[in-house]
Short mmCIF file of C-alpha atoms in Angstrom, two decimals:
data_model
loop_
_atom_site.label_atom_id
_atom_site.label_comp_id
_atom_site.label_asym_id
_atom_site.label_seq_id
_atom_site.Cartn_x
_atom_site.Cartn_y
_atom_site.Cartn_z
CA UNK O 1 128.49 158.30 131.62
CA UNK O 2 131.42 160.67 131.09
CA UNK O 3 135.07 159.76 130.99
CA UNK O 4 135.67 161.66 134.25
CA UNK O 5 133.13 159.41 136.04
CA UNK O 6 134.45 156.15 134.59
CA UNK O 7 138.03 156.78 135.63
CA UNK O 8 137.42 156.92 139.43
CA UNK O 9 135.34 153.71 139.24
CA UNK O 10 138.17 151.90 137.49
CA UNK O 11 140.63 153.15 140.09
CA UNK O 12 138.42 151.87 142.91
CA UNK O 13 137.99 148.52 141.18
CA UNK O 14 141.73 148.20 140.63
CA UNK O 15 142.43 149.14 144.24
CA UNK O 16 139.90 146.54 145.44
CA UNK O 17 141.53 143.85 143.28
CA UNK O 18 145.00 144.68 144.57
CA UNK O 19 143.82 144.60 148.21
CA UNK O 20 141.91 141.34 147.67
CA UNK O 21 144.88 139.64 145.97
CA UNK O 22 147.20 140.77 148.74
CA UNK O 23 144.94 139.67 151.60
CA UNK O 24 144.09 136.40 149.85
CA UNK O 25 147.79 135.71 149.29
CA UNK O 26 148.55 136.18 152.97
CA UNK O 27 145.63 133.97 154.03
CA UNK O 28 146.59 131.27 151.52
CA UNK O 29 150.23 131.26 152.65
CA UNK O 30 149.18 131.00 156.29
CA UNK O 31 146.69 128.26 155.40
CA UNK O 32 149.32 126.03 153.79
CA UNK O 33 152.31 126.83 156.00
CA UNK O 34 150.58 126.88 159.38
CA UNK O 35 146.91 125.81 159.45
CA UNK O 36 147.21 122.56 157.49
CA UNK O 37 150.96 122.00 157.39
CA UNK O 38 150.56 118.83 159.46
CA UNK O 39 147.34 117.69 157.79
CA UNK O 40 147.47 113.90 157.33
CA UNK O 41 147.12 114.18 153.52
CA UNK O 42 150.07 116.54 153.22
CA UNK O 43 152.14 114.56 155.73
CA UNK O 44 151.49 111.41 153.72
CA UNK O 45 152.53 113.15 150.52
CA UNK O 46 155.80 114.23 152.09
CA UNK O 47 156.41 110.63 153.12
CA UNK O 48 155.81 109.46 149.56
CA UNK O 49 158.18 112.04 148.08
CA UNK O 50 160.86 111.18 150.63
CA UNK O 51 160.82 107.50 149.62
CA UNK O 52 163.42 106.17 147.19
CA UNK O 53 163.41 106.46 143.42
CA UNK O 54 162.33 102.84 143.12
CA UNK O 55 159.22 101.49 144.89
CA UNK O 56 158.61 97.75 144.97
CA UNK O 57 155.02 98.02 146.24
CA UNK O 58 152.71 101.04 146.15
CA UNK O 59 149.60 100.66 148.32
CA UNK O 60 146.76 102.94 147.22
CA UNK O 61 143.06 103.53 147.85
CA UNK O 62 140.85 104.38 150.80
CA UNK O 63 141.08 103.67 154.52
CA UNK O 64 140.81 99.87 154.36
CA UNK O 65 144.18 99.27 152.68
CA UNK O 66 145.64 102.09 154.76
CA UNK O 67 144.69 100.27 157.96
CA UNK O 68 145.01 96.67 156.78
CA UNK O 69 148.58 96.75 155.46
CA UNK O 70 151.68 97.82 157.38
CA UNK O 71 154.28 98.85 154.77
CA UNK O 72 157.08 98.51 157.31
CA UNK O 73 156.60 94.71 157.19
CA UNK O 74 157.01 94.60 153.41
CA UNK O 75 160.17 95.19 151.37
CA UNK O 76 160.35 98.70 149.91
CA UNK O 77 156.61 99.37 150.28
CA UNK O 78 154.91 102.78 150.46
CA UNK O 79 151.39 103.49 151.70
CA UNK O 80 149.83 106.26 149.58
CA UNK O 81 146.18 105.89 150.70
CA UNK O 82 143.72 108.40 152.13
CA UNK O 83 140.42 107.97 153.97
CA UNK O 84 137.29 108.12 151.81
CA UNK O 85 139.30 108.11 148.59
CA UNK O 86 137.27 107.13 145.52
CA UNK O 87 138.73 105.17 142.62
CA UNK O 88 138.58 108.39 140.57
CA UNK O 89 140.88 110.17 143.03
CA UNK O 90 143.12 107.11 143.12
CA UNK O 91 143.42 107.10 139.33
CA UNK O 92 144.67 110.68 139.23
CA UNK O 93 147.07 110.18 142.12
CA UNK O 94 148.40 107.00 140.54
CA UNK O 95 148.77 108.82 137.22
CA UNK O 96 150.91 111.40 139.01
CA UNK O 97 152.96 108.69 140.72
CA UNK O 98 153.66 106.87 137.44
CA UNK O 99 154.14 109.83 135.13
CA UNK O 100 155.33 112.84 137.12
CA UNK O 101 156.90 111.78 140.41
CA UNK O 102 160.07 110.38 138.85
CA UNK O 103 159.76 107.04 140.66
CA UNK O 104 159.89 103.53 139.26
CA UNK O 105 156.95 101.50 140.62
CA UNK O 106 156.80 97.73 140.20
CA UNK O 107 153.56 96.60 141.89
CA UNK O 108 150.38 98.55 142.70
CA UNK O 109 147.78 97.36 145.22
CA UNK O 110 144.28 98.80 144.80
CA UNK O 111 141.03 98.08 146.68
CA UNK O 112 138.01 96.39 145.11
CA UNK O 113 134.46 95.80 146.31
CA UNK O 114 132.06 98.19 148.01
CA UNK O 115 132.64 101.15 148.47
CA UNK O 116 135.71 101.45 146.23
CA UNK O 117 134.09 102.48 142.93
CA UNK O 118 132.12 105.69 143.28
CA UNK O 119 131.73 109.30 142.21
CA UNK O 120 131.72 111.59 145.27
CA UNK O 121 129.90 114.91 145.27
CA UNK O 122 132.72 117.38 144.48
CA UNK O 123 131.14 120.15 146.53
CA UNK O 124 130.86 118.23 149.81
CA UNK O 125 134.05 118.39 151.91
CA UNK O 126 136.17 117.68 148.85
CA UNK O 127 139.64 118.50 150.29
CA UNK O 128 140.23 120.32 147.01
CA UNK O 129 143.17 122.20 148.57
CA UNK O 130 144.95 118.83 148.29
CA UNK O 131 143.37 117.16 145.26
CA UNK O 132 143.88 120.13 142.93
CA UNK O 133 147.48 118.99 142.39
CA UNK O 134 146.28 115.64 141.05
CA UNK O 135 142.74 115.73 139.68
CA UNK O 136 141.96 116.96 136.18
CA UNK O 137 138.66 118.64 137.07
CA UNK O 138 137.98 119.58 133.44
CA UNK O 139 138.28 115.98 132.25
CA UNK O 140 136.09 114.88 135.14
CA UNK O 141 133.52 117.57 134.29
CA UNK O 142 133.39 116.35 130.71
CA UNK O 143 132.96 112.69 131.66
CA UNK O 144 130.30 113.33 134.31
CA UNK O 145 128.51 116.19 132.58
CA UNK O 146 128.65 118.11 135.88
CA UNK O 147 130.48 121.10 134.44
CA UNK O 148 129.23 123.71 136.92
CA UNK O 149 130.21 121.66 139.97
CA UNK O 150 133.70 120.68 138.88
CA UNK O 151 134.62 124.01 137.33
CA UNK O 152 133.44 125.67 140.56
CA UNK O 153 135.67 123.39 142.66
CA UNK O 154 138.63 124.02 140.34
CA UNK O 155 138.11 127.77 140.53
CA UNK O 156 137.79 127.88 144.32
CA UNK O 157 140.72 125.53 144.90
CA UNK O 158 143.01 127.73 142.78
CA UNK O 159 141.83 131.12 144.05
CA UNK O 160 140.68 130.59 147.65
CA UNK O 161 142.00 127.13 148.63
CA UNK O 162 141.26 127.87 152.30
CA UNK O 163 137.47 127.92 151.73
CA UNK O 164 137.05 124.51 153.39
CA UNK O 165 139.00 125.54 156.50
CA UNK O 166 135.92 125.34 158.75
CA UNK O 167 135.30 121.72 157.80
CA UNK O 168 138.98 120.82 158.11
CA UNK O 169 139.13 122.31 161.61
CA UNK O 170 136.04 120.37 162.66
CA UNK O 171 137.42 117.18 161.13
CA UNK O 172 140.74 117.50 162.93
CA UNK O 173 138.99 118.11 166.26
CA UNK O 174 137.12 114.81 166.00
CA UNK O 175 140.37 112.85 165.76
CA UNK O 176 141.22 109.89 163.58
CA UNK O 177 141.13 106.12 163.81
CA UNK O 178 143.83 104.62 166.00
CA UNK O 179 144.85 101.01 165.42
CA UNK O 180 145.87 100.64 169.06
CA UNK O 181 142.35 101.04 170.47
CA UNK O 182 139.00 99.39 169.89
CA UNK O 183 136.86 102.11 168.38
CA UNK O 184 133.46 102.40 170.08
CA UNK O 185 134.26 99.16 171.94
CA UNK O 186 133.39 97.21 168.80
CA UNK O 187 135.03 94.03 169.99
CA UNK O 188 132.95 93.94 173.18
CA UNK O 189 129.64 94.95 171.60
CA UNK O 190 126.65 92.67 171.21
CA UNK O 191 125.64 91.38 167.77
CA UNK O 192 122.88 93.98 167.59
CA UNK O 193 125.23 96.80 168.61
CA UNK O 194 127.78 95.76 166.00
CA UNK O 195 125.10 95.65 163.32
CA UNK O 196 123.92 99.13 164.32
CA UNK O 197 127.50 100.41 164.05
CA UNK O 198 127.82 98.85 160.60
CA UNK O 199 124.56 100.39 159.41
CA UNK O 200 125.69 103.79 160.64
CA UNK O 201 128.99 103.49 158.74
CA UNK O 202 127.14 102.53 155.55
CA UNK O 203 124.62 105.37 155.88
CA UNK O 204 127.49 107.86 156.10
CA UNK O 205 129.18 106.26 153.11
CA UNK O 206 126.05 106.35 150.98
CA UNK O 207 125.25 109.96 151.80
CA UNK O 208 127.18 111.90 149.16
CA UNK O 209 128.33 109.34 146.61
CA UNK O 210 127.09 107.58 143.48
CA UNK O 211 128.22 103.95 143.35
CA UNK O 212 129.08 101.77 140.34
CA UNK O 213 127.86 104.26 137.76
CA UNK O 214 129.38 104.39 134.28
CA UNK O 215 131.86 107.11 135.21
CA UNK O 216 133.40 105.24 138.14
CA UNK O 217 133.62 102.04 136.06
CA UNK O 218 135.22 103.99 133.20
CA UNK O 219 137.89 105.18 135.63
CA UNK O 220 138.41 101.57 136.71
CA UNK O 221 139.25 100.72 133.09
CA UNK O 222 141.44 103.82 132.77
CA UNK O 223 143.37 102.74 135.88
CA UNK O 224 144.03 99.26 134.49
CA UNK O 225 145.18 100.68 131.16
CA UNK O 226 147.42 103.17 132.96
CA UNK O 227 149.24 100.38 134.77
CA UNK O 228 149.53 98.37 131.56
CA UNK O 229 151.08 101.35 129.77
CA UNK O 230 153.69 101.71 132.50
CA UNK O 231 154.28 97.97 132.78
CA UNK O 232 153.63 97.69 136.50
CA UNK O 233 151.82 94.74 138.03
CA UNK O 234 148.34 95.49 139.33
CA UNK O 235 146.59 93.68 142.17
CA UNK O 236 143.02 94.39 143.29
CA UNK O 237 142.10 93.27 146.80
CA UNK O 238 138.75 92.93 148.51
CA UNK O 239 139.79 93.60 152.09
CA UNK O 240 138.44 91.76 155.13
CA UNK O 241 135.37 93.23 156.85
CA UNK O 242 133.50 92.11 159.94
CA UNK O 243 130.51 89.78 159.83
CA UNK O 244 128.23 92.64 160.91
CA UNK O 245 129.46 94.82 158.04
CA UNK O 246 128.88 92.02 155.53
CA UNK O 247 125.37 91.47 156.87
CA UNK O 248 124.58 95.17 156.66
CA UNK O 249 126.01 95.56 153.16
CA UNK O 250 124.09 92.56 151.85
CA UNK O 251 120.83 94.18 152.93
CA UNK O 252 121.93 97.53 151.52
CA UNK O 253 122.95 96.08 148.17
CA UNK O 254 119.49 94.58 147.70
CA UNK O 255 117.76 97.82 148.68
CA UNK O 256 119.88 100.06 146.45
CA UNK O 257 120.41 97.47 143.69
CA UNK O 258 124.19 97.70 144.03
CA UNK O 259 124.93 93.98 143.77
CA UNK O 260 124.74 94.15 139.97
CA UNK O 261 127.21 97.04 140.00
CA UNK O 262 129.68 95.18 142.17
CA UNK O 263 129.48 92.11 139.95
CA UNK O 264 130.09 94.31 136.90
CA UNK O 265 133.17 95.87 138.52
CA UNK O 266 134.48 92.41 139.45
CA UNK O 267 133.94 91.16 135.91
CA UNK O 268 135.84 94.13 134.45
CA UNK O 269 138.83 93.37 136.68
CA UNK O 270 138.73 89.64 135.92
CA UNK O 271 138.51 90.26 132.17
CA UNK O 272 142.17 91.33 132.15
CA UNK O 273 144.47 88.32 132.24
CA UNK O 274 147.42 90.36 133.52
CA UNK O 275 145.49 91.83 136.50
CA UNK O 276 145.37 89.94 139.80
CA UNK O 277 142.20 89.81 141.90
CA UNK O 278 142.36 88.64 145.53
CA UNK O 279 139.10 88.35 147.44
CA UNK O 280 139.53 88.35 151.24
CA UNK O 281 136.19 89.96 152.13
CA UNK O 282 135.15 86.80 154.00
CA UNK O 283 138.59 85.97 155.36
CA UNK O 284 137.60 86.23 159.03
CA UNK O 285 134.02 85.17 158.49
CA UNK O 286 132.95 84.95 162.11
CA UNK O 287 135.97 86.15 164.08
CA UNK O 288 135.64 89.82 165.03
CA UNK O 289 138.75 89.75 167.21
CA UNK O 290 140.76 91.06 164.23
CA UNK O 291 138.60 94.20 163.82
CA UNK O 292 138.62 97.58 165.50
CA UNK O 293 135.33 98.68 163.91
CA UNK O 294 132.90 97.15 161.38
CA UNK O 295 135.12 97.69 158.33
CA UNK O 296 138.68 98.20 159.62
CA UNK O 297 141.11 95.73 161.14
CA UNK O 298 142.90 96.36 164.44
CA UNK O 299 146.64 96.10 165.02
CA UNK O 300 146.48 92.30 165.30
CA UNK O 301 144.48 92.09 162.09
CA UNK O 302 146.87 94.44 160.35
CA UNK O 303 149.92 92.35 161.20
CA UNK O 304 148.22 89.08 160.25
CA UNK O 305 146.84 90.39 156.97
CA UNK O 306 150.10 92.08 155.99
CA UNK O 307 151.95 88.79 156.39
CA UNK O 308 149.29 87.09 154.27
CA UNK O 309 149.75 89.67 151.51
CA UNK O 310 153.52 89.30 151.82
CA UNK O 311 153.25 85.58 151.08
CA UNK O 312 150.93 86.16 148.12
CA UNK O 313 153.21 88.79 146.62
CA UNK O 314 156.05 86.25 146.45
CA UNK O 315 153.91 84.24 144.03
CA UNK O 316 153.69 87.06 141.48
#
């Protein structure tokens, strides 16, 4: 190929790159400033950053702590949870909070028990547009051995962060849990209906995650060591769930052999003398009036449980 033929090809390639970068920049700016500006994850982050320089209690984890504890009833408390959050995501967000956010944090509340400790599939609705600011995808790739998956997510999240827009739009159209209503009329359902709801929740949870494997348990240890390094008190809580959810999970744990994994996670937590472990999974053993769905409390349950936690925190 002659020099005269190469030159036009390079010009076309350069022109394509310039156009792509320009269009992608416009789409990305619109994505962050308009499309997802009010996304619940970003709104929550803004709330965290607007809190004071000193935080007495930082509540972290998935949807159970988010819905079980009302930070407004606790002194200087901040809720920094997100739905479906794995303990790996929590570790990286906590690492940011302790090392880069410029805030002094005294006590950290984290969830324990199923389904807290898991490795989610990074390529299934990963919300990487948000998590890229926290997660070290290269460290995660090295620990899991899933280099292609995590490097792919890192690359897409930093070049075309809007690639999950279709899923985000669908997710926002389905709405979110509201503590003021009884989701799917859970409270008024029969025992069989409640059990069916619980099984459906568990099936969705199990779909794209690996539970209690060595990676998730390694991140549990990393989280404990992180809090020890920064001299903040750490409390793990098994949050209350309905009787139907407990019944469904007991059957599931036998089928998928997850009971051994949960016991191993519990033993890791309890092996640290400076880590607190509160188990309230059976707190309302037969009273479903405190629940809005199989695994989340309603507004009455939230107020009652928050006051319980408030009393326990005074003992620390």
